[in-house]
Short mmCIF file of C-alpha atoms in Angstrom, two decimals:
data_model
loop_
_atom_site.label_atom_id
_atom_site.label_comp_id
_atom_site.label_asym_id
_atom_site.label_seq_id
_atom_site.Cartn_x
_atom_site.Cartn_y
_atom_site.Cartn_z
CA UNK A 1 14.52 -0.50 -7.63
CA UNK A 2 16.22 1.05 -4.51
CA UNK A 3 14.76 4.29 -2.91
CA UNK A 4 15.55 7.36 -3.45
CA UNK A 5 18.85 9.33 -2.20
CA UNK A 6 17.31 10.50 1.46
CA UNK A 7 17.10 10.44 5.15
CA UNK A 8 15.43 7.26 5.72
CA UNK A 9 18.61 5.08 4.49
CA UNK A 10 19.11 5.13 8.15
CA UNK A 11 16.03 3.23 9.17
CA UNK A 12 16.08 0.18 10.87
CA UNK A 13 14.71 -2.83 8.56
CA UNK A 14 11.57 -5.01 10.52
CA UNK A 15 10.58 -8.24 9.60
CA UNK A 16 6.99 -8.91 9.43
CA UNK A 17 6.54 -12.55 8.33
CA UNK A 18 8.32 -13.38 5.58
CA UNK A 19 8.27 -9.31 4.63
CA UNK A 20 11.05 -6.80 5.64
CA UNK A 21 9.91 -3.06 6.43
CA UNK A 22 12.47 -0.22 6.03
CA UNK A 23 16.28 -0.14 5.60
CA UNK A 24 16.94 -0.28 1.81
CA UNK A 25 14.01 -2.93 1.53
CA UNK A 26 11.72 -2.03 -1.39
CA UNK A 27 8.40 0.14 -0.06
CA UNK A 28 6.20 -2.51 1.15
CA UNK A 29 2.22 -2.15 -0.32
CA UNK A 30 -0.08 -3.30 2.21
CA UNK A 31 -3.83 -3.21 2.93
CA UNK A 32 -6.85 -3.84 4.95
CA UNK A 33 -9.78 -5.98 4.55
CA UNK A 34 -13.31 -4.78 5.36
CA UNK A 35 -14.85 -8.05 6.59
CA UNK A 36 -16.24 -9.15 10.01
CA UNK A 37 -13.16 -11.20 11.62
CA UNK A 38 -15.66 -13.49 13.28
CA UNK A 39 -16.41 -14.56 9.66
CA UNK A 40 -13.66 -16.69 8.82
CA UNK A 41 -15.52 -17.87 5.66
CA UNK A 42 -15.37 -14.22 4.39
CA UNK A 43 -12.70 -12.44 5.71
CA UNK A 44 -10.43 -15.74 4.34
CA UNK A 45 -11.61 -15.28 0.59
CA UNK A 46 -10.64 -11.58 1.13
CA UNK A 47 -7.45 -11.44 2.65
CA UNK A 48 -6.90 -14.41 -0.26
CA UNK A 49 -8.06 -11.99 -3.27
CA UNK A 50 -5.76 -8.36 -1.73
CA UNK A 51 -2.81 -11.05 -1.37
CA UNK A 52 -3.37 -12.07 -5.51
CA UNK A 53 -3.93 -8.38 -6.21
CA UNK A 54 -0.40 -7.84 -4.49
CA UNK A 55 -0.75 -6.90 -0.72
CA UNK A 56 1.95 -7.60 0.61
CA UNK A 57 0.67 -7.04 4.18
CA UNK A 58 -2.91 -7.56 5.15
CA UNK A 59 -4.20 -6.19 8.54
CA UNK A 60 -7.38 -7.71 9.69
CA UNK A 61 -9.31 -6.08 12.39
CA UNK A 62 -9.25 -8.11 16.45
CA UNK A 63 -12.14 -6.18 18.20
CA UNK A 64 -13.36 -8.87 20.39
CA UNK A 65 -13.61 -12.40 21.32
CA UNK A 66 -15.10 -14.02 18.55
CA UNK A 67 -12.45 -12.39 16.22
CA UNK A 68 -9.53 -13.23 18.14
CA UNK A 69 -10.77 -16.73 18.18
CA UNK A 70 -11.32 -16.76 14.36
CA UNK A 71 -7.60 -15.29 13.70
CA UNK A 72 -5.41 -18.94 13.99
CA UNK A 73 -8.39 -20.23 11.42
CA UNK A 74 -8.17 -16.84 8.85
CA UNK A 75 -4.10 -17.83 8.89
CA UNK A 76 -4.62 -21.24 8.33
CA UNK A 77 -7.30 -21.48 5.98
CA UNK A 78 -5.12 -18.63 3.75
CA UNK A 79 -2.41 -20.76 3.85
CA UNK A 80 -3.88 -23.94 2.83
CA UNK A 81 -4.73 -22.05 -0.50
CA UNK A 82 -0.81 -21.49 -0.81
CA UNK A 83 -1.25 -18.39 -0.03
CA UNK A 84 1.66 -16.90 2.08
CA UNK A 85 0.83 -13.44 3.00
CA UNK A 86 1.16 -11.96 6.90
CA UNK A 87 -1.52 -11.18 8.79
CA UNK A 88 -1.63 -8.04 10.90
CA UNK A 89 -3.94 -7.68 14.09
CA UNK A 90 -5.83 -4.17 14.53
CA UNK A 91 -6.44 -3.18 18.07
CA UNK A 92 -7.84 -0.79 20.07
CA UNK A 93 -9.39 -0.32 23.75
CA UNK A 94 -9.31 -4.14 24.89
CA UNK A 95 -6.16 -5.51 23.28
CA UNK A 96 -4.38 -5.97 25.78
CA UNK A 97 -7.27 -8.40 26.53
CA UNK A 98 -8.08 -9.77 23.58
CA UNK A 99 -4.12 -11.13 22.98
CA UNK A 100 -4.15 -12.27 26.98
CA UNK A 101 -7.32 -14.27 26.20
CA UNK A 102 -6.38 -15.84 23.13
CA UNK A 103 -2.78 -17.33 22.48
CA UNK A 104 -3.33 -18.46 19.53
CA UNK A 105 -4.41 -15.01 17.82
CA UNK A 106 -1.19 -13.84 19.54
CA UNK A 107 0.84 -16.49 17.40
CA UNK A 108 -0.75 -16.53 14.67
CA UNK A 109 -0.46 -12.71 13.84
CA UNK A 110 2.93 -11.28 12.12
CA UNK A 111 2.38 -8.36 13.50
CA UNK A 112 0.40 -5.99 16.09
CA UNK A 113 -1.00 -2.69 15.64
CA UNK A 114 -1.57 -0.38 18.69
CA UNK A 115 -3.12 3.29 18.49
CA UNK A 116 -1.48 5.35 21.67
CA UNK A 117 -4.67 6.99 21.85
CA UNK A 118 -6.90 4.40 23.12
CA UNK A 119 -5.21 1.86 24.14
CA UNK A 120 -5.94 2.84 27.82
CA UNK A 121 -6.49 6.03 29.92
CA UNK A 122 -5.11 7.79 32.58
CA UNK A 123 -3.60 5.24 35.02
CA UNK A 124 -4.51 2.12 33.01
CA UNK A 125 -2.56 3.80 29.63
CA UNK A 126 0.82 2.37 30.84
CA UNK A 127 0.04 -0.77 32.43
CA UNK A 128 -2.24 -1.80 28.75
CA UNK A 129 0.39 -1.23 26.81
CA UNK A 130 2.93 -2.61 28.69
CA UNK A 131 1.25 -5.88 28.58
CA UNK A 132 0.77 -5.76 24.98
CA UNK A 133 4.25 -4.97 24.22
CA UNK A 134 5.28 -8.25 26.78
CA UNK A 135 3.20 -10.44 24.49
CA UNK A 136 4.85 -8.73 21.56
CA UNK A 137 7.83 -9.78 23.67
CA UNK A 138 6.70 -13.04 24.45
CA UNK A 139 5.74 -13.94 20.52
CA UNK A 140 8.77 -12.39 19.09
CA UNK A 141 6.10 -9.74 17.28
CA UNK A 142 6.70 -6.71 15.54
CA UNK A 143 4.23 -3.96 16.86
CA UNK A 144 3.09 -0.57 14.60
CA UNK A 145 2.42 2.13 17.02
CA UNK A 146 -0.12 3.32 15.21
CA UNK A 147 -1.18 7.56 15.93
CA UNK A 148 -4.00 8.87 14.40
CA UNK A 149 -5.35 12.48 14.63
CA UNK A 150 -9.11 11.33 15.13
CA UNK A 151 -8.12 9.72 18.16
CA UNK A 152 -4.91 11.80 19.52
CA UNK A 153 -4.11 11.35 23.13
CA UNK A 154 -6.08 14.06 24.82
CA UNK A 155 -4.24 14.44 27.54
CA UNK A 156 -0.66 15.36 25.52
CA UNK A 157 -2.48 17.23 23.44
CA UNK A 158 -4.15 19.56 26.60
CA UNK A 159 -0.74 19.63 27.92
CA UNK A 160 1.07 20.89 25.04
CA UNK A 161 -1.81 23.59 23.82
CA UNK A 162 -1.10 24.61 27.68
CA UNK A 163 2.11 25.18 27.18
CA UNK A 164 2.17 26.37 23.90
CA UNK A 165 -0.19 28.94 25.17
CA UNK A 166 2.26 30.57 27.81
CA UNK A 167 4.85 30.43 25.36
CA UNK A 168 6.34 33.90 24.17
CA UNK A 169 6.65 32.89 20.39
CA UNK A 170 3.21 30.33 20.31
CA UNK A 171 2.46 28.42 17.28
CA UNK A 172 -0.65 27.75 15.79
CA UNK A 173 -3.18 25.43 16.64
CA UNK A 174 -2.49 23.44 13.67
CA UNK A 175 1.52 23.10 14.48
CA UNK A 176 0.42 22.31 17.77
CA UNK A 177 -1.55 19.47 16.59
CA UNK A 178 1.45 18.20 14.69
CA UNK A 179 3.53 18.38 17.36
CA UNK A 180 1.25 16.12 19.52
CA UNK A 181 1.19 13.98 17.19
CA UNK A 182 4.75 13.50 16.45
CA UNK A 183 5.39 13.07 20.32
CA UNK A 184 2.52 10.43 20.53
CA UNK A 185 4.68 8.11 18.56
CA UNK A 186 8.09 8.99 20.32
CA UNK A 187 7.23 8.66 23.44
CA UNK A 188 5.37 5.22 22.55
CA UNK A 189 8.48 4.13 20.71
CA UNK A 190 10.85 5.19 23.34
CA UNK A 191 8.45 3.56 26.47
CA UNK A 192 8.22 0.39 24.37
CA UNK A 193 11.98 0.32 23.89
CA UNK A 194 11.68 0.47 27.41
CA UNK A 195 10.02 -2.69 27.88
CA UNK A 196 12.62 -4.78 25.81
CA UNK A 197 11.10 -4.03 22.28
CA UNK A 198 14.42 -3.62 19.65
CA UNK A 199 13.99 -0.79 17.26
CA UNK A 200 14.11 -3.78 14.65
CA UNK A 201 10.39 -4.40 15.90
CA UNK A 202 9.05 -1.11 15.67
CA UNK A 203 6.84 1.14 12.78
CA UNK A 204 5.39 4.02 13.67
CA UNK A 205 2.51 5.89 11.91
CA UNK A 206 0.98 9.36 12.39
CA UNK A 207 -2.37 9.04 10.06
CA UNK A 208 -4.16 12.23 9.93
CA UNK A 209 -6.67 13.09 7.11
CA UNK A 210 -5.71 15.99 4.27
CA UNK A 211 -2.57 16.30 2.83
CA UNK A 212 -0.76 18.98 3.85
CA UNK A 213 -1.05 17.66 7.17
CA UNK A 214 0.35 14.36 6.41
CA UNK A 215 3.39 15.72 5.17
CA UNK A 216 3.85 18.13 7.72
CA UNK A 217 3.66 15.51 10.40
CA UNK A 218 5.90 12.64 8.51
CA UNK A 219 8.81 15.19 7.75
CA UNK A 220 8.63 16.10 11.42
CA UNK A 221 8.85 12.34 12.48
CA UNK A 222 11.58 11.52 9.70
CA UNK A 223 13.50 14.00 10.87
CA UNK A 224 13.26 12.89 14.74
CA UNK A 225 13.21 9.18 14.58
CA UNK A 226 14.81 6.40 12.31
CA UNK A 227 12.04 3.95 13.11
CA UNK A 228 10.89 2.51 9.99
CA UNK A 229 7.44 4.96 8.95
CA UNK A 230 3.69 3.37 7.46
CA UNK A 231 2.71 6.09 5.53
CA UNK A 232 -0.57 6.67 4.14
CA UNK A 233 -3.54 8.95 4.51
CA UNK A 234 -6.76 8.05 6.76
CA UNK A 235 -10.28 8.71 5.71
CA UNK A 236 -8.80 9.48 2.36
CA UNK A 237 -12.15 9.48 0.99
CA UNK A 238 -13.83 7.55 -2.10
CA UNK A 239 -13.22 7.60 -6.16
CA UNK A 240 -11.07 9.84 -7.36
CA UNK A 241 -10.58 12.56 -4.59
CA UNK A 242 -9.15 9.43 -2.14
CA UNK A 243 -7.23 8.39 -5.26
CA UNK A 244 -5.94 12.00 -5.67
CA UNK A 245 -5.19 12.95 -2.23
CA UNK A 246 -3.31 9.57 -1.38
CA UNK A 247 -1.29 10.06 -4.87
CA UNK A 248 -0.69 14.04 -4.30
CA UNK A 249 0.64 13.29 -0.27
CA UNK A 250 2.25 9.78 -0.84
CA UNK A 251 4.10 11.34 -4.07
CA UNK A 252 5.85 14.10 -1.97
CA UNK A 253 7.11 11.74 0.68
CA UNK A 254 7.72 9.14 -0.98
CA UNK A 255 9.99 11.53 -3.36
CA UNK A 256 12.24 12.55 -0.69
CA UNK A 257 12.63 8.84 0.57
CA UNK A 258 10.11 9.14 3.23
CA UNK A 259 7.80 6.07 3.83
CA UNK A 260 8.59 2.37 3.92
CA UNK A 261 5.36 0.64 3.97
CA UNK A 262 2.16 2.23 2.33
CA UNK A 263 -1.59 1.83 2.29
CA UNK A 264 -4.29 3.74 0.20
CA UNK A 265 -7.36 4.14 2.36
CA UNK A 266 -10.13 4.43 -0.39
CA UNK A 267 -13.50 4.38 1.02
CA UNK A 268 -15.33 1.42 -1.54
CA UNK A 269 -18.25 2.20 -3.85
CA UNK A 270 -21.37 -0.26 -2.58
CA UNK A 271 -20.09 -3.68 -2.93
CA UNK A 272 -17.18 -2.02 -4.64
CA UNK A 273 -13.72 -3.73 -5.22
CA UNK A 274 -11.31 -3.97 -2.15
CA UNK A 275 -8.49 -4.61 -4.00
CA UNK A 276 -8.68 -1.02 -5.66
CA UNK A 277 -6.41 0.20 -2.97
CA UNK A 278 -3.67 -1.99 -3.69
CA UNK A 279 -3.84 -1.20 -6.96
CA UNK A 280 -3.47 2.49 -6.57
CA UNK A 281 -0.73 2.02 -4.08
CA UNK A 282 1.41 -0.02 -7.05
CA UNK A 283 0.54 2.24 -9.38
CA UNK A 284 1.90 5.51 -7.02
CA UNK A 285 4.72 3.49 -6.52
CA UNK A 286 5.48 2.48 -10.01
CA UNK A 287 4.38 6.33 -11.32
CA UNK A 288 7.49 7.26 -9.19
CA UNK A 289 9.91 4.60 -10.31
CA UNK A 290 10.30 3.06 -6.89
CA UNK A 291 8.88 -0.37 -7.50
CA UNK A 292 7.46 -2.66 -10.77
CA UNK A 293 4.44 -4.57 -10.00
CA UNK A 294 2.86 -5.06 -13.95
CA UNK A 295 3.33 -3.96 -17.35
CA UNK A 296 2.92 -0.38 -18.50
CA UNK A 297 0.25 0.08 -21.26
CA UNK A 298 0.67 3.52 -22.50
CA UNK A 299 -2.42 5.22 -24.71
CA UNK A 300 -3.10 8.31 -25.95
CA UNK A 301 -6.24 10.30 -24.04
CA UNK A 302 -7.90 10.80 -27.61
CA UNK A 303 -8.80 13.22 -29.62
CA UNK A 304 -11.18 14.83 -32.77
CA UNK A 305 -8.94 12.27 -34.70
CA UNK A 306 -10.01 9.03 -32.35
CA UNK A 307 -13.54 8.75 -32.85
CA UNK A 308 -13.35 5.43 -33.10
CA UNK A 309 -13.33 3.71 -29.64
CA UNK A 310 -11.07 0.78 -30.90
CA UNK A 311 -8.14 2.09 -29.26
CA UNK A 312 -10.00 2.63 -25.72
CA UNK A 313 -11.37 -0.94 -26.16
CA UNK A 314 -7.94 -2.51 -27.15
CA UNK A 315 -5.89 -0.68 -24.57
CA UNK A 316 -8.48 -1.37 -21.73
CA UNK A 317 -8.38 -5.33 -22.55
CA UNK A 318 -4.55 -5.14 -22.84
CA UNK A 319 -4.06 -3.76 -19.62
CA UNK A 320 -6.96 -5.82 -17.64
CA UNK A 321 -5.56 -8.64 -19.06
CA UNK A 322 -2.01 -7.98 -17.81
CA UNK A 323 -2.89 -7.08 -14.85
CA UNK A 324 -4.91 -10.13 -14.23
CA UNK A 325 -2.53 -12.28 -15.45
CA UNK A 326 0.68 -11.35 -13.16
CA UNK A 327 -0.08 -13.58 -10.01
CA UNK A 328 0.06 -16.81 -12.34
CA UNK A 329 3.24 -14.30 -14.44
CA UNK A 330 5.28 -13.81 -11.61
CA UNK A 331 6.85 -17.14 -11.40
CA UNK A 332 6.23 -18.38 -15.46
CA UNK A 333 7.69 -15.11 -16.55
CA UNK A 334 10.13 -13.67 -14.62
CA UNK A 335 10.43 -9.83 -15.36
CA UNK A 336 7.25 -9.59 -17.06
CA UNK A 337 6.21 -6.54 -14.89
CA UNK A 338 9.25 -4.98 -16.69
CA UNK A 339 7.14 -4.57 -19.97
CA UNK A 340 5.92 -1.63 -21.84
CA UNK A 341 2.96 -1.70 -24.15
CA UNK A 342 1.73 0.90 -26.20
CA UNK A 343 -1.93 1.56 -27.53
CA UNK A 344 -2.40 4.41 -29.55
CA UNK A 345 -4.79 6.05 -31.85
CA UNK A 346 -3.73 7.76 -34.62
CA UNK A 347 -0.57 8.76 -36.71
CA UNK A 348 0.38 11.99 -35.14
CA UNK A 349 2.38 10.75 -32.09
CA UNK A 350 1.30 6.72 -32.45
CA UNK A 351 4.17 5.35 -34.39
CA UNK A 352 6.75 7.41 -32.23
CA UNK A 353 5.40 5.99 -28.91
CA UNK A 354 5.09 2.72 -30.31
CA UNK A 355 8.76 2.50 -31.08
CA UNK A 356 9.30 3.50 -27.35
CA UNK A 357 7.98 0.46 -25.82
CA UNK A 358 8.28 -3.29 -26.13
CA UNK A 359 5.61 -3.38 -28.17
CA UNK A 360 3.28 -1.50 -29.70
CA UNK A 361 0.52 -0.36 -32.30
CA UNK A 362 -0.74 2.76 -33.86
CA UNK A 363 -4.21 1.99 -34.92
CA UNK A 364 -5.76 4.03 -37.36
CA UNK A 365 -7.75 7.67 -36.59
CA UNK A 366 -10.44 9.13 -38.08
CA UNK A 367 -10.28 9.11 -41.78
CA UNK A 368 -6.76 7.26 -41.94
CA UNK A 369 -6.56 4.18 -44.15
CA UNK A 370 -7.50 0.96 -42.44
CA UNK A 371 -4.01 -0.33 -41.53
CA UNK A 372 -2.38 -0.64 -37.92
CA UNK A 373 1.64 -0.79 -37.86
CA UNK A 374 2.86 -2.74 -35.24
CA UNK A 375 6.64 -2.29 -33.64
CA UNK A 376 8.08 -4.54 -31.75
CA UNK A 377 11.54 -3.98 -29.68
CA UNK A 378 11.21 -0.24 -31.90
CA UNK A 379 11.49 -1.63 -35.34
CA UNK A 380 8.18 -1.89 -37.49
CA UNK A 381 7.38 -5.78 -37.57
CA UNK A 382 4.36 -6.07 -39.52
CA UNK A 383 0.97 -4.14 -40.35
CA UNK A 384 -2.37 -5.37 -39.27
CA UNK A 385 -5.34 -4.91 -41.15
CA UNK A 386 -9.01 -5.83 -41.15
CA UNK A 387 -11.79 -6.39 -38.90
CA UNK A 388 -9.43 -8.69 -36.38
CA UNK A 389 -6.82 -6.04 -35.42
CA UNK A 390 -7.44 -6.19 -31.98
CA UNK A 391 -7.43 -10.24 -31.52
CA UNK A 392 -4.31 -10.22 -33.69
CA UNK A 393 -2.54 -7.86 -31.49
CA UNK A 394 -3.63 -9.16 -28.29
CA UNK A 395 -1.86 -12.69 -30.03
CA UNK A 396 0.82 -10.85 -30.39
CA UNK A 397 1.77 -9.51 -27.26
CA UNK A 398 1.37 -12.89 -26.03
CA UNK A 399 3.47 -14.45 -28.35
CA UNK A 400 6.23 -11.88 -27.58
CA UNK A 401 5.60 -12.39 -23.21
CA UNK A 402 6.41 -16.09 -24.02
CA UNK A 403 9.48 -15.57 -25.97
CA UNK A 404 10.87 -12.80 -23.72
CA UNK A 405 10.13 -14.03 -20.77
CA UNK A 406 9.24 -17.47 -21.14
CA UNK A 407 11.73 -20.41 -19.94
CA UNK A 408 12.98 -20.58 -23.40
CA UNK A 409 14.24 -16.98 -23.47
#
């Protein structure tokens, strides 16, 4: 589905790997895995299970030898489980080293991220990223230039409360802020433009932490720049409050066409799924209309007539087992993610959103008489009754999957 009517039609697309980033490309989900590089065991099996939960980027962090060495192995060892997903290097402080050192991280990467912030200081600043942006050069690379507010370039930002400070109309601290971090990226765009680098390997990013914030500082850089934008809070914070603040921020910009690669920085539960952020990035994506990664499963929140947990049970299974089921989908039933179930729980709206979707049942609420219409394509095609409901349906839906979007179809 194409993007919304906005400024960022302009941007210039960037391939990363066998991805493209910006233009009229659809919004590209990404990730990051949590793993020790140096581990190529682990950080392997992880960048394998984001890529099957539908990363389509995967940055992996290069913070010193041992992981730069490890890098050419991760990319292999991914691939050989026909897995084809591009791997992103995360640097700071010593990349410039670390991509000098080892030619084969350099190679193997699709793409390098920088933060402007540290990757050098006072007179070694230009000369550090110069020589990262010749090996992105060098490797035909695609770089993000990557600010973020926790790690702002101190000396811009000294400069510009200076002069903000002596101005006759001064801003706030706050705008001030923004502003620093808006010229962080330009500047680092422009010098590495400089150097050689196209625009067509450039993203910028400007990751700062609360939400009115982030969209303060990405209308300010969509406004100035037609560089493709990575968009997505940092330090979003766990459960539902990173879930939340990603949705609430991401939704606004993403609404006025504003964002061409995301990420969803949920801080795990203990030994907590990774692949929860990819999830929720889908799922903000496909709550706007923007992109279709799985089936829709629509249920009713239940009520004093849905005492009866059969309709929770059924629609959690349905959707977990669509869900889990797309990576093997994707090729055996093309359009799939196109699908709308419905799971609901009683008569008062369940036979009217069941003729909505695809498919669907209304399963009987408290005191209603033991029988479960089912509609299919919005006519009624049969009523279920009995202990086996839920089996039956699930049967159902499958049957319909293969017929719809089976080869035979």
């Amino acid at each position: 589905m194409s993007k919304s009517q906005n400024i960022r039609h302009s941007t210039t697309p960037v391939r990363v790997g066998g991805a493209e980033v910006g233009g009229m490309a659809p919004i590209v989900v990404q990730s990051m895995t949590n793993t020790d590089t140096a581990d190529v065991k682990a950080t392997t099996m992880q960048v394998i299970a984001l890529a099957n939960a539908g990363s389509e980027l995967v940055r992996i962090t290069v913070d010193r030898d041992e992981a730069a060495a490890a890098v050419p192995h991760i990319r292999d060892a991914v691939a050989a489980q026909g897995v084809d997903v591009p791997l992103v290097g995360d640097f700071h402080y010593i990349g410039h080293k670390l991509l000098a050192d080892h030619p084969a991280c350099a190679e193997a990467l699709a793409k390098y991220r920088i933060n402007p912030g540290n990757v050098g200081f006072k007179n070694k600043r230009d000369p550090q990223f110069s020589a990262i942006i010749e090996t992105a050069l060098q490797y035909e690379k695609p770089v993000r230039i990557g600010v973020n507010w926790g790690s702002l370039d101190q000396e811009l930002l000294t400069h510009l409360m200076d002069e903000n400070a002596s101005s006759a109309k001064p801003m706030d601290a706050r705008s001030v802020l923004h502003e620093a971090m808006v010229q962080s990226a330009l500047l680092s765009a422009k010098r590495a433009e400089e150097l050689g680098l196209g625009a067509n390997k450039i993203i910028l990013s400007a990751k700062v932490s609360a939400v009115q914030d982030l969209i303060a500082v990405y209308t300010m850089l969509a406004e100035r720049s037609s560089h493709a934008l990575h968009l997505g809070l940092t330090e979003a914070g766990m459960g539902s409050k990173g879930i939340v603040s990603s949705s609430t921020a991401m939704g606004i910009l993403l609404q006025q066409g504003i964002g061409d690669t995301i990420r969803v920085s949920l801080t795990p539960e203990p030994d907590g799924d990774r692949t929860l952020e990819v999830r929720v990035a889908q799922d903000i994506l496909q709550a706007l209309g923007l992109r279709t990664f799985a089936p829709e499963v629509a249920a009713c929140p239940g009520c004093g007539r849905t005492t009866s947990t059969v309709f929770q049970q059924l629609a959690q299974d349905i959707e977990e087992h669509l869900r889990a089921s797309m990576p093997e989908w994707r090729s055996r039933y093309p359009g799939v993610e196109s699908l709308n179930v419905a799971v609901m729980g009683c008569i008062v709206n369940g036979p009217g959103e069941s003729k909505y979707a695809d498919i669907g049942i209304s399963l009987p609420g408290t005191g209603e008489q033991p029988a479960a219409p089912v509609f299919i394509d919005g006519k009624k095609a049969m009523t279920l009754r009995g202990g086996k409901i839920a089996d039956e349906f699930k049967t159902i839906v499958a049957d319909y999957i293969e017929q719809k979007f089976g080869n035979g179809a």
